[in-house]
Tab-separated table of C-alpha atoms in Angstrom:
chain	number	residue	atom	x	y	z
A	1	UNK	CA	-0.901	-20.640	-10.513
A	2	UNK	CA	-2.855	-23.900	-9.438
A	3	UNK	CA	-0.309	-24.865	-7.326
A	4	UNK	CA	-0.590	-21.815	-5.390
A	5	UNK	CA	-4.335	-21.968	-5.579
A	6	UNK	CA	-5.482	-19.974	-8.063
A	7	UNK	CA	-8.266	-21.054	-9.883
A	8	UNK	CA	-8.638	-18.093	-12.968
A	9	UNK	CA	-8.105	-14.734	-14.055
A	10	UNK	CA	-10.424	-12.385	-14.895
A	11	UNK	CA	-11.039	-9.305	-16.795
A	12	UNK	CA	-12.562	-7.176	-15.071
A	13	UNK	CA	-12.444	-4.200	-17.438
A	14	UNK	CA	-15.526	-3.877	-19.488
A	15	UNK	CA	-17.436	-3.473	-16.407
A	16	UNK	CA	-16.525	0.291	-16.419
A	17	UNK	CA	-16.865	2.981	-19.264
A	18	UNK	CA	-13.465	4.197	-18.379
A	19	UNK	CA	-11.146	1.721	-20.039
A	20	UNK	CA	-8.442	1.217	-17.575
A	21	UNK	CA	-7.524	-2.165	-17.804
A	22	UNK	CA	-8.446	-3.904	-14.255
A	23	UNK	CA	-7.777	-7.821	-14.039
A	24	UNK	CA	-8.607	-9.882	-10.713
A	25	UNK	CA	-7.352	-13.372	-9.693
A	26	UNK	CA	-9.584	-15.880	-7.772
A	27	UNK	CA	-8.218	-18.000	-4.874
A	28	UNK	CA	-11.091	-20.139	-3.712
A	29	UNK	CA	-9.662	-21.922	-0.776
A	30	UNK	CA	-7.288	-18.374	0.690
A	31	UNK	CA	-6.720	-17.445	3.839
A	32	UNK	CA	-6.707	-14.222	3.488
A	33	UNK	CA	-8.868	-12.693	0.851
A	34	UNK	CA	-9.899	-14.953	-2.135
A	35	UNK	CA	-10.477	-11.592	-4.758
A	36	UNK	CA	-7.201	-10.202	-5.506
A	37	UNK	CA	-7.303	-7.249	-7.776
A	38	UNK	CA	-4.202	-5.621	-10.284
A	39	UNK	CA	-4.385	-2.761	-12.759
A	40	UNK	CA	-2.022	-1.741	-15.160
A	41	UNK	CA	-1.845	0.625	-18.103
A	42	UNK	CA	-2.454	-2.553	-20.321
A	43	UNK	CA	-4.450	-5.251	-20.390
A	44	UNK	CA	-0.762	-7.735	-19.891
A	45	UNK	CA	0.427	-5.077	-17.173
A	46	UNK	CA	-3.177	-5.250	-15.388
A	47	UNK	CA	-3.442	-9.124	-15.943
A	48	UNK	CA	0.164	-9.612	-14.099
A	49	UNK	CA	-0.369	-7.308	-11.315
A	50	UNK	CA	-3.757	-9.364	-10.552
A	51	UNK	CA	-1.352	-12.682	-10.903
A	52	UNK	CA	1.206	-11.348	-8.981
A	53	UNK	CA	-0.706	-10.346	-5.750
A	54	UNK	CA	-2.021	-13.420	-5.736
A	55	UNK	CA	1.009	-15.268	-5.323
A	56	UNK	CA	2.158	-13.176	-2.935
A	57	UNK	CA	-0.691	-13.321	-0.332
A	58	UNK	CA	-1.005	-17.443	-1.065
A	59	UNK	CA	2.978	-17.224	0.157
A	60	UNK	CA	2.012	-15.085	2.845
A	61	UNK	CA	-0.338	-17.448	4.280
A	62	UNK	CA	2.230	-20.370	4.240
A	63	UNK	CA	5.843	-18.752	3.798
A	64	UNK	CA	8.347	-20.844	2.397
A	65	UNK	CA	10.786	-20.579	5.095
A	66	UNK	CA	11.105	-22.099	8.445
A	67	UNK	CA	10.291	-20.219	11.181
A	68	UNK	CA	11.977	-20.622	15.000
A	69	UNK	CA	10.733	-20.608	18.229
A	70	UNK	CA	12.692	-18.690	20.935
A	71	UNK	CA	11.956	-16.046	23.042
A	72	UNK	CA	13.825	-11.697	22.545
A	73	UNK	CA	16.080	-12.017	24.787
A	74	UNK	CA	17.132	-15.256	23.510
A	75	UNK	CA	17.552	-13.985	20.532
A	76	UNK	CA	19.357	-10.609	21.621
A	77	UNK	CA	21.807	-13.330	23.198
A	78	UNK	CA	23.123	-14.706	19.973
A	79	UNK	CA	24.124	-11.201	18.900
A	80	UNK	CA	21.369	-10.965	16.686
A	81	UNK	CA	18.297	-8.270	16.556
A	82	UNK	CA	14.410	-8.753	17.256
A	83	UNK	CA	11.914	-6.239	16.780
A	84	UNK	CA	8.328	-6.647	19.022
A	85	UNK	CA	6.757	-4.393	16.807
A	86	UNK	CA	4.410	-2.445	19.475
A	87	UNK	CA	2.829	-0.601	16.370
A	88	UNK	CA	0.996	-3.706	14.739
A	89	UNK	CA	-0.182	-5.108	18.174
A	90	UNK	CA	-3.712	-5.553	17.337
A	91	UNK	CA	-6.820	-4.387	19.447
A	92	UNK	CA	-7.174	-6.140	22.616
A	93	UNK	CA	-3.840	-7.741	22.666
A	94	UNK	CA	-0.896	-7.356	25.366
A	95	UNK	CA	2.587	-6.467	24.158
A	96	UNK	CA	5.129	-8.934	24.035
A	97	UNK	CA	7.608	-9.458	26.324
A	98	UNK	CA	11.093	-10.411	26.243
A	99	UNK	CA	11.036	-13.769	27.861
A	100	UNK	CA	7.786	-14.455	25.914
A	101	UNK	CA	8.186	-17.516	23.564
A	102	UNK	CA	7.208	-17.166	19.718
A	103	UNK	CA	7.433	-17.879	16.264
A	104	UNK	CA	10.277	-15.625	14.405
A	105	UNK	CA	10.851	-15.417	10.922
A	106	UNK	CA	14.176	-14.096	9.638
A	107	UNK	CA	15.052	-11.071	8.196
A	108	UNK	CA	17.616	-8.822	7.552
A	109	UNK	CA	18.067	-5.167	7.691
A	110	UNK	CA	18.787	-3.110	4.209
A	111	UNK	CA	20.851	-0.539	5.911
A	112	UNK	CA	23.353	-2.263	7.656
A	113	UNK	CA	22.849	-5.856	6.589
A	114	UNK	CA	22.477	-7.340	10.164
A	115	UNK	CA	19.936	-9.888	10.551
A	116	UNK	CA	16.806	-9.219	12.369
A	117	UNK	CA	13.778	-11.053	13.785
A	118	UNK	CA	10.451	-10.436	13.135
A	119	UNK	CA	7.383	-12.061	14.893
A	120	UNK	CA	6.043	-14.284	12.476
A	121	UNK	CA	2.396	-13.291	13.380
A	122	UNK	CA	3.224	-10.313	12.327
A	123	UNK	CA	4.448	-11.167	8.857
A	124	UNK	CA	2.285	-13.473	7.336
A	125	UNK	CA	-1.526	-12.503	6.227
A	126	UNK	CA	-3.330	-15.851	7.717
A	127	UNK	CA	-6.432	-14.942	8.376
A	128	UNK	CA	-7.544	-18.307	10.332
A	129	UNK	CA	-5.768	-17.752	12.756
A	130	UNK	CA	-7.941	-17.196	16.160
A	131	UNK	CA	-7.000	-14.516	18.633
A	132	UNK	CA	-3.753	-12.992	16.820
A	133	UNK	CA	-1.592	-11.357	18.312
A	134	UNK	CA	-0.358	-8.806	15.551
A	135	UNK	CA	-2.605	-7.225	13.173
A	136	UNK	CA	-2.077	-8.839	9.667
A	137	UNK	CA	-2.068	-6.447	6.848
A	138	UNK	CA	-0.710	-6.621	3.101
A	139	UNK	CA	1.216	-3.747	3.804
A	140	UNK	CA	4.666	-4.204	2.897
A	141	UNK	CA	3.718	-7.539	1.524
A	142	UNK	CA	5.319	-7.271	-2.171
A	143	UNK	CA	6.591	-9.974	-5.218
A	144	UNK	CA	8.883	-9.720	-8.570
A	145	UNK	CA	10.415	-11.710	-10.526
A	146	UNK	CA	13.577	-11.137	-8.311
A	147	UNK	CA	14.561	-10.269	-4.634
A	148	UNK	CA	15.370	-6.331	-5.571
A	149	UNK	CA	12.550	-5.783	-7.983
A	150	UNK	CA	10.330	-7.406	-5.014
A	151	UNK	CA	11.830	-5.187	-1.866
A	152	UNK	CA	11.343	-2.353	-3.816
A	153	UNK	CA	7.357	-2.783	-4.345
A	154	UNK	CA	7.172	-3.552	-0.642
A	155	UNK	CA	9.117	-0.239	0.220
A	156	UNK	CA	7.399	1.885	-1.872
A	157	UNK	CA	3.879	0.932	-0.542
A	158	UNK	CA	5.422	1.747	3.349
A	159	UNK	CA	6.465	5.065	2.309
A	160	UNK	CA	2.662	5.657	0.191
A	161	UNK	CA	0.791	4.194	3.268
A	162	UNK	CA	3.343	6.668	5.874
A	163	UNK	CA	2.651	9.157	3.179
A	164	UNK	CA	-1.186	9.303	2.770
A	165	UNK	CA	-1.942	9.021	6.438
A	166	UNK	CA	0.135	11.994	7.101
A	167	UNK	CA	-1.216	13.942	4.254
A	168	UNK	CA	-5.010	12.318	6.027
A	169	UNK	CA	-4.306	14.490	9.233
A	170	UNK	CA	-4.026	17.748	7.126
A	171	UNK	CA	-7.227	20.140	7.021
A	172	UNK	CA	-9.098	20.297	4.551
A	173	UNK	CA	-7.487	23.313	2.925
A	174	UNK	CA	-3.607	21.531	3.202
A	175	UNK	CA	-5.225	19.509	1.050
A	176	UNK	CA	-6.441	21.374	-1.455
A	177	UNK	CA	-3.035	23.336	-1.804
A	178	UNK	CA	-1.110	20.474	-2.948
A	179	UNK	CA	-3.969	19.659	-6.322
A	180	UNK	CA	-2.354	19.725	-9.065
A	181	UNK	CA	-3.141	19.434	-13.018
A	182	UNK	CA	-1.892	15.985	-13.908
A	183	UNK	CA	-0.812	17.776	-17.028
A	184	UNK	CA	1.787	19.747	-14.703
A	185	UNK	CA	3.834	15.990	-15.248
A	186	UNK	CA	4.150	16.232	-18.871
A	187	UNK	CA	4.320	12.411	-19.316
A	188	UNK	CA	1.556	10.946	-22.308
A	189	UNK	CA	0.343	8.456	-20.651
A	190	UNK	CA	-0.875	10.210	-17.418
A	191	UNK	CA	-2.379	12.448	-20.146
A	192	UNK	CA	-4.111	10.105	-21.781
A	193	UNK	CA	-5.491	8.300	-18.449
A	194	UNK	CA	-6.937	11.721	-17.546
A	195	UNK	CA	-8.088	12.293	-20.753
A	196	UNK	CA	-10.187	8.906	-20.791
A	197	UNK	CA	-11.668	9.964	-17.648
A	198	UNK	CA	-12.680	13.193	-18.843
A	199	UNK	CA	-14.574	11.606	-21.842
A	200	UNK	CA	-16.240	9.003	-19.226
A	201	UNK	CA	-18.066	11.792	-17.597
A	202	UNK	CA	-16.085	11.587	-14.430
A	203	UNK	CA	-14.348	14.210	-12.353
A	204	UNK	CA	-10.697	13.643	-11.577
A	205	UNK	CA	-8.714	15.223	-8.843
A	206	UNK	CA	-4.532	14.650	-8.209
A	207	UNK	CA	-3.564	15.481	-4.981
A	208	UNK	CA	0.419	15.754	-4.149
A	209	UNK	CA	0.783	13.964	-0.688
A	210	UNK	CA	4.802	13.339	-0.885
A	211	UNK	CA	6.430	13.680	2.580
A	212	UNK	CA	9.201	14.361	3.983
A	213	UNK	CA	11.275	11.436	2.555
A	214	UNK	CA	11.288	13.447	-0.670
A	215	UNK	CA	9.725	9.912	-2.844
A	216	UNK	CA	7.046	11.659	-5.082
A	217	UNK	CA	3.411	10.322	-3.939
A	218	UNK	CA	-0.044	11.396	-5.430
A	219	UNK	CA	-3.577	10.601	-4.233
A	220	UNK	CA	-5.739	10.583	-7.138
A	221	UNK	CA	-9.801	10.510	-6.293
A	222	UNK	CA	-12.401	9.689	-8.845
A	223	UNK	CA	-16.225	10.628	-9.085
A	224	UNK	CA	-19.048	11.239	-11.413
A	225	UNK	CA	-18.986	14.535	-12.866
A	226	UNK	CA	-20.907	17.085	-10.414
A	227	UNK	CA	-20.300	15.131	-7.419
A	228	UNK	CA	-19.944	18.837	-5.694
A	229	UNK	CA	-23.832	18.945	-5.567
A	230	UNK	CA	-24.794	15.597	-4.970
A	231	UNK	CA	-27.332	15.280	-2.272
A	232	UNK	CA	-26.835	12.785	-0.200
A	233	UNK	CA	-23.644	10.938	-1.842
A	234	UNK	CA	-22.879	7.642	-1.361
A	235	UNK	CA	-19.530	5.955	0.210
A	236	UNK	CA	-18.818	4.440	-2.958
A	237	UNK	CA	-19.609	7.231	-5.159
A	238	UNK	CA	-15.752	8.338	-5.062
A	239	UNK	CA	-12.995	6.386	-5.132
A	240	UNK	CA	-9.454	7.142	-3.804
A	241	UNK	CA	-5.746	5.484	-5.430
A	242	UNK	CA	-2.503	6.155	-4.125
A	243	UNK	CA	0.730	5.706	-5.458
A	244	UNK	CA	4.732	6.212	-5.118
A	245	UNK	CA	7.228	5.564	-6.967
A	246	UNK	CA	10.913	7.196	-7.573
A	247	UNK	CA	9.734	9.544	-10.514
A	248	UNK	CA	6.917	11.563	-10.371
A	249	UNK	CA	4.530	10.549	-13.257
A	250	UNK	CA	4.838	6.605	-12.573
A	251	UNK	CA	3.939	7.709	-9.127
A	252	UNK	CA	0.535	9.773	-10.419
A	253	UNK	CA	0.211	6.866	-13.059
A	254	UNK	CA	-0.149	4.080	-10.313
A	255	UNK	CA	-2.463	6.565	-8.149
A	256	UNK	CA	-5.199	6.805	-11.122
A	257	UNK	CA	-4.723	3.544	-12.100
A	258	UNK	CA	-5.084	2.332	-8.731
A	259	UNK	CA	-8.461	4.419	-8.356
A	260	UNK	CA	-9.853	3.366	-11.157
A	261	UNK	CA	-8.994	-0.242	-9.856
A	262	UNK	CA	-11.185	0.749	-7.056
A	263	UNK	CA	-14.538	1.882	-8.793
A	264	UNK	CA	-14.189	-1.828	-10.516
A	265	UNK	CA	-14.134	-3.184	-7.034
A	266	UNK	CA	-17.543	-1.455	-6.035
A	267	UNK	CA	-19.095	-2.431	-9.602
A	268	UNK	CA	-18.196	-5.947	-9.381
A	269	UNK	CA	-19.182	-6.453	-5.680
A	270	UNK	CA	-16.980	-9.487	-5.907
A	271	UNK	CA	-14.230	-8.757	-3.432
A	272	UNK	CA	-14.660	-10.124	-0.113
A	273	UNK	CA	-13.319	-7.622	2.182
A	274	UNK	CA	-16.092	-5.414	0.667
A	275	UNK	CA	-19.101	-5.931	3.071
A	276	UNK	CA	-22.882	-4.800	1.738
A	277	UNK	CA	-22.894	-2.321	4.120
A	278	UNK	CA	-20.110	-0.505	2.415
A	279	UNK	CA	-22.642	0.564	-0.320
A	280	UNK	CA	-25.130	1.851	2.389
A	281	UNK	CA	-22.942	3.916	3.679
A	282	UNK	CA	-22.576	8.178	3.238
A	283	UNK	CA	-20.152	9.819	1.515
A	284	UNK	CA	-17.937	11.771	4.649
A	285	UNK	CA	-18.666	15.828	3.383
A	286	UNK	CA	-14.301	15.992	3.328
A	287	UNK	CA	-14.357	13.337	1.185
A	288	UNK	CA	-16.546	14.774	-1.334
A	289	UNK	CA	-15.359	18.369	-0.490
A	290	UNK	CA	-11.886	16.934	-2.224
A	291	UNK	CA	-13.001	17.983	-5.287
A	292	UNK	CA	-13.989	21.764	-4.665
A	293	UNK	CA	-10.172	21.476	-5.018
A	294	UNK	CA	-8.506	23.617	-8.216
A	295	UNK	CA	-5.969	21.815	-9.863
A	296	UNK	CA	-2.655	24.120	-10.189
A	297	UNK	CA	-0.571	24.568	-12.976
A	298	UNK	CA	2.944	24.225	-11.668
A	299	UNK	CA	6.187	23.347	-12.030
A	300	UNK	CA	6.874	19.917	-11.133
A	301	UNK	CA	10.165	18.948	-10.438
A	302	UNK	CA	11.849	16.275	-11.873
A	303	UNK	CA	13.268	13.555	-9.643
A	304	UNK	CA	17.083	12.339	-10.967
A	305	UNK	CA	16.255	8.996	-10.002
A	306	UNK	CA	18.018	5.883	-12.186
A	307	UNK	CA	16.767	2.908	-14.224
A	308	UNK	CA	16.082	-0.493	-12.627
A	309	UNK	CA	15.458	-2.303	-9.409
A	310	UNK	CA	18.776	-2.198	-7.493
A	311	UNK	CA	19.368	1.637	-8.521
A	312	UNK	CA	16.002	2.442	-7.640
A	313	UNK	CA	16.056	0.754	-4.411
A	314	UNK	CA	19.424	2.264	-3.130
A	315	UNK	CA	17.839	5.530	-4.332
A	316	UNK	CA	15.077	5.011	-2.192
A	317	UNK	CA	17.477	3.759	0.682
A	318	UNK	CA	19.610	7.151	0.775
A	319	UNK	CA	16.334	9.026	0.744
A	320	UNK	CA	15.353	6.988	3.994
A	321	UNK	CA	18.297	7.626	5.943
A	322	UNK	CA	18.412	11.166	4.809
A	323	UNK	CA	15.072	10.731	6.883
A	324	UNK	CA	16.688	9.631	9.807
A	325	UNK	CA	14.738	6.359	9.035
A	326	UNK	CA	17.645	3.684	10.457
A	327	UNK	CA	15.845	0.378	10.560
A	328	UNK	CA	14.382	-1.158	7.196
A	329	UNK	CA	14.131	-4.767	7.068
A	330	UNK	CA	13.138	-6.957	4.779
A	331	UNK	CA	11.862	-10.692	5.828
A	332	UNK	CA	11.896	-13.090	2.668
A	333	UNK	CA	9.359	-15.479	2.570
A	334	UNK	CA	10.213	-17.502	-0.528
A	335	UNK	CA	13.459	-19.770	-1.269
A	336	UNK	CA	16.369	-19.060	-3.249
A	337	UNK	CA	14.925	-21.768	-5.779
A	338	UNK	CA	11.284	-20.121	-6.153
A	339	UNK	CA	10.952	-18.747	-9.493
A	340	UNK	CA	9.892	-15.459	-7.993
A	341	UNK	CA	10.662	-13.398	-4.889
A	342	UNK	CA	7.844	-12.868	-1.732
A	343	UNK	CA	8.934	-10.342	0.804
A	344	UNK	CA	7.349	-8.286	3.454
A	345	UNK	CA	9.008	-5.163	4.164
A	346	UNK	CA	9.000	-3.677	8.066
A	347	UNK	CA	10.361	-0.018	8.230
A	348	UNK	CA	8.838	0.494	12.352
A	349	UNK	CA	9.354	4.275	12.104
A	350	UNK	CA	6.726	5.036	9.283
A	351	UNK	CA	3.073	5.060	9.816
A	352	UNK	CA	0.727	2.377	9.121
A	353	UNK	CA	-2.673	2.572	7.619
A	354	UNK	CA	-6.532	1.952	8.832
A	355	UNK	CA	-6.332	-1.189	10.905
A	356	UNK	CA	-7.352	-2.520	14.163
A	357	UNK	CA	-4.418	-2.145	15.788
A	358	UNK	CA	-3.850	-0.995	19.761
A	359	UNK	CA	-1.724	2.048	18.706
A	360	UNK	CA	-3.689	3.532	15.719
A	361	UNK	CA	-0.485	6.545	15.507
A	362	UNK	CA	3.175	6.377	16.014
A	363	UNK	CA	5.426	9.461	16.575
A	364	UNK	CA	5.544	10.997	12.451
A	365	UNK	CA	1.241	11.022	13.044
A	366	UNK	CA	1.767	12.483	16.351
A	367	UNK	CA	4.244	15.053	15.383
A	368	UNK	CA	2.143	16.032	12.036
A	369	UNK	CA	-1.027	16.077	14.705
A	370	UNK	CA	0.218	18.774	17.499
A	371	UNK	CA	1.739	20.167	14.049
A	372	UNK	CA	-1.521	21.042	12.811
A	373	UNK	CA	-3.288	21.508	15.876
């Protein structure tokens, strides 16, 4: 962890009267953020996840692997594929061209195996860099303790983020429809996560946002009980997790877990991408309306997906294509000697989240838009 720049971990925990364990890592001299946050169900599982993202965004900020300078069409020359990536053009910035010359970073594509250029500006997370051309974002950006386990995180949180923007652009009462009683999963420990909360005095709300693809994903939201007729609320005053995952109840799991990861956020006022004018700001009235919703008993069904990463992943890979989604590539950023694996994960067909980025939408948005309108 020193190497990398970490200088401790942290419990963050006992900060909260939920329980949940919440850990958070501290990079002093990052590039990107220098809070980095993990939760688990236990206190090893939370302390790891802190560890872990970590490592990845101090890899992201200086990949291990070489980078070359060429141009597209160059690279279209050899026979081999580059993506511009329109979509993660940030604000203010011109597309790039094909006789433009950049940095690429290798990567390859899961579905066919061909291998595939990506900008590197649009891979790493530096955030000293002046005037970039792609927005940076962790998204995608994933680590394990081997290549599979690691593409597998990173595809998971592009099919959350598609996911809970599309299930963003739904009215109010879309939303509502798909609440469900976390006891609906009939898993213990999602029973006895909800259970803590209850006993905290908090309100908890599980919202099923799964799209399309068919891989189960749940927005879980948080909030002191009778935040229904608070006047006046406060931005911070509920707090939103998402999560996906291959079966259904790890998939709620990581959305409370991940929510309560995010009240510890606001109560430590440590993280630096949390500005003081977060805590000023009011609660949006949908926000807080989220939890005039009434949970449903109801069947859930029960995803036949298999044990480990590679299963998981090709699970995951079929659903995707049964999608029509035909590009998914995967740019290491780590060597084959690095006792773990850093990837970032580009699938240019699903929808990013919040950013400032010139094209806010891409076509699923658009489609779920006119859709609803």
């Amino acid at each position: 962890m020193p190497a990398l720049g970490v200088s401790r971990l942290a419990r963050l925990t006992g900060l909260d009267r939920i329980g949940i364990p919440v850990w958070s890592a501290v990079s002093p001299n990052a590039r990107s953020i220098v809070i980095n946050q993990g939760k688990g169900v236990t206190d090893i599982d939370a302390k790891v996840s802190a560890a872990m993202e970590a490592i990845e965004r101090a890899i992201a900020c200086a990949p291990l692997v070489p980078a070359r300078t060429a141009t597209a069409r160059a690279l279209f020359e050899t026979g081999d594929r580059a993506l511009p990536l329109a979509g993660l053009i940030a604000a203010g910035q011109a597309d790039l061209q094909d006789d433009e010359t950049i940095d690429w970073l290798r990567g390859f594509d899961l579905l066919d195996g061909a291998t595939t250029w990506v900008p590197r500006e649009a891979a790493i997370l530096d955030r000293t860099i002046d005037g970039c051309r792609y927005w940076q974002s962790s998204d995608g950006l994933a680590s394990g303790n081997i290549e599979a386990e690691a593409i597998l995180h990173g595809l998971l949180e592009r099919i959350e983020r598609d996911a809970e923007t599309l299930w963003r652009l739904l009215p109010l009462g879309g939303k509502h429809r798909g609440c469900i009683d976390p006891a609906c999963l009939e898993d213990p420990v999602l029973d006895g996560l909800a259970k803590r909360i209850m006993s905290s005095g908090l309100d908890l709300r599980l919202f099923d946002m799964t799209s399309d693809i068919g891989v189960p994903c749940y927005a879980a939201t948080l909030a002191e009980a009778g935040i229904l007729s608070a006047r006046q609320p406060r931005y911070h005053d509920v707090t939103i997790g998402h999560g996906a995952h291959p079966l259904a109840r790890r998939a709620a799991i990581r959305a409370v877990t991940e929510a309560a990861q995010s009240r510890l956020t606001y109560i430590s006022g440590a993280r630096d991408d949390v500005f003081p004018e977060t805590f000023a700001r009011n609660l949006p009235e949908e926000t807080q309306r989220l939890f005039a919703a009434m949970p449903q008993r109801r069947t859930v069904a029960s995803t036949e997906a298999p044990t480990g990463p590679q299963p998981l992943l090709d699970f995951v890979l079929r659903r995707l294509e049964a999608a029509c989604i035909r590009t998914v590539v995967v740019v290491p950023l780590t060597e084959d000697a690095a006792p773990f694996s850093v990837v970032k994960v580009v699938v240019p067909a699903l929808e990013n989240p919040d950013g400032a980025r010139k094209r806010r939408f891409g076509e699923r948005a658009l489609a779920r838009a006119l859709e609803a309108g």
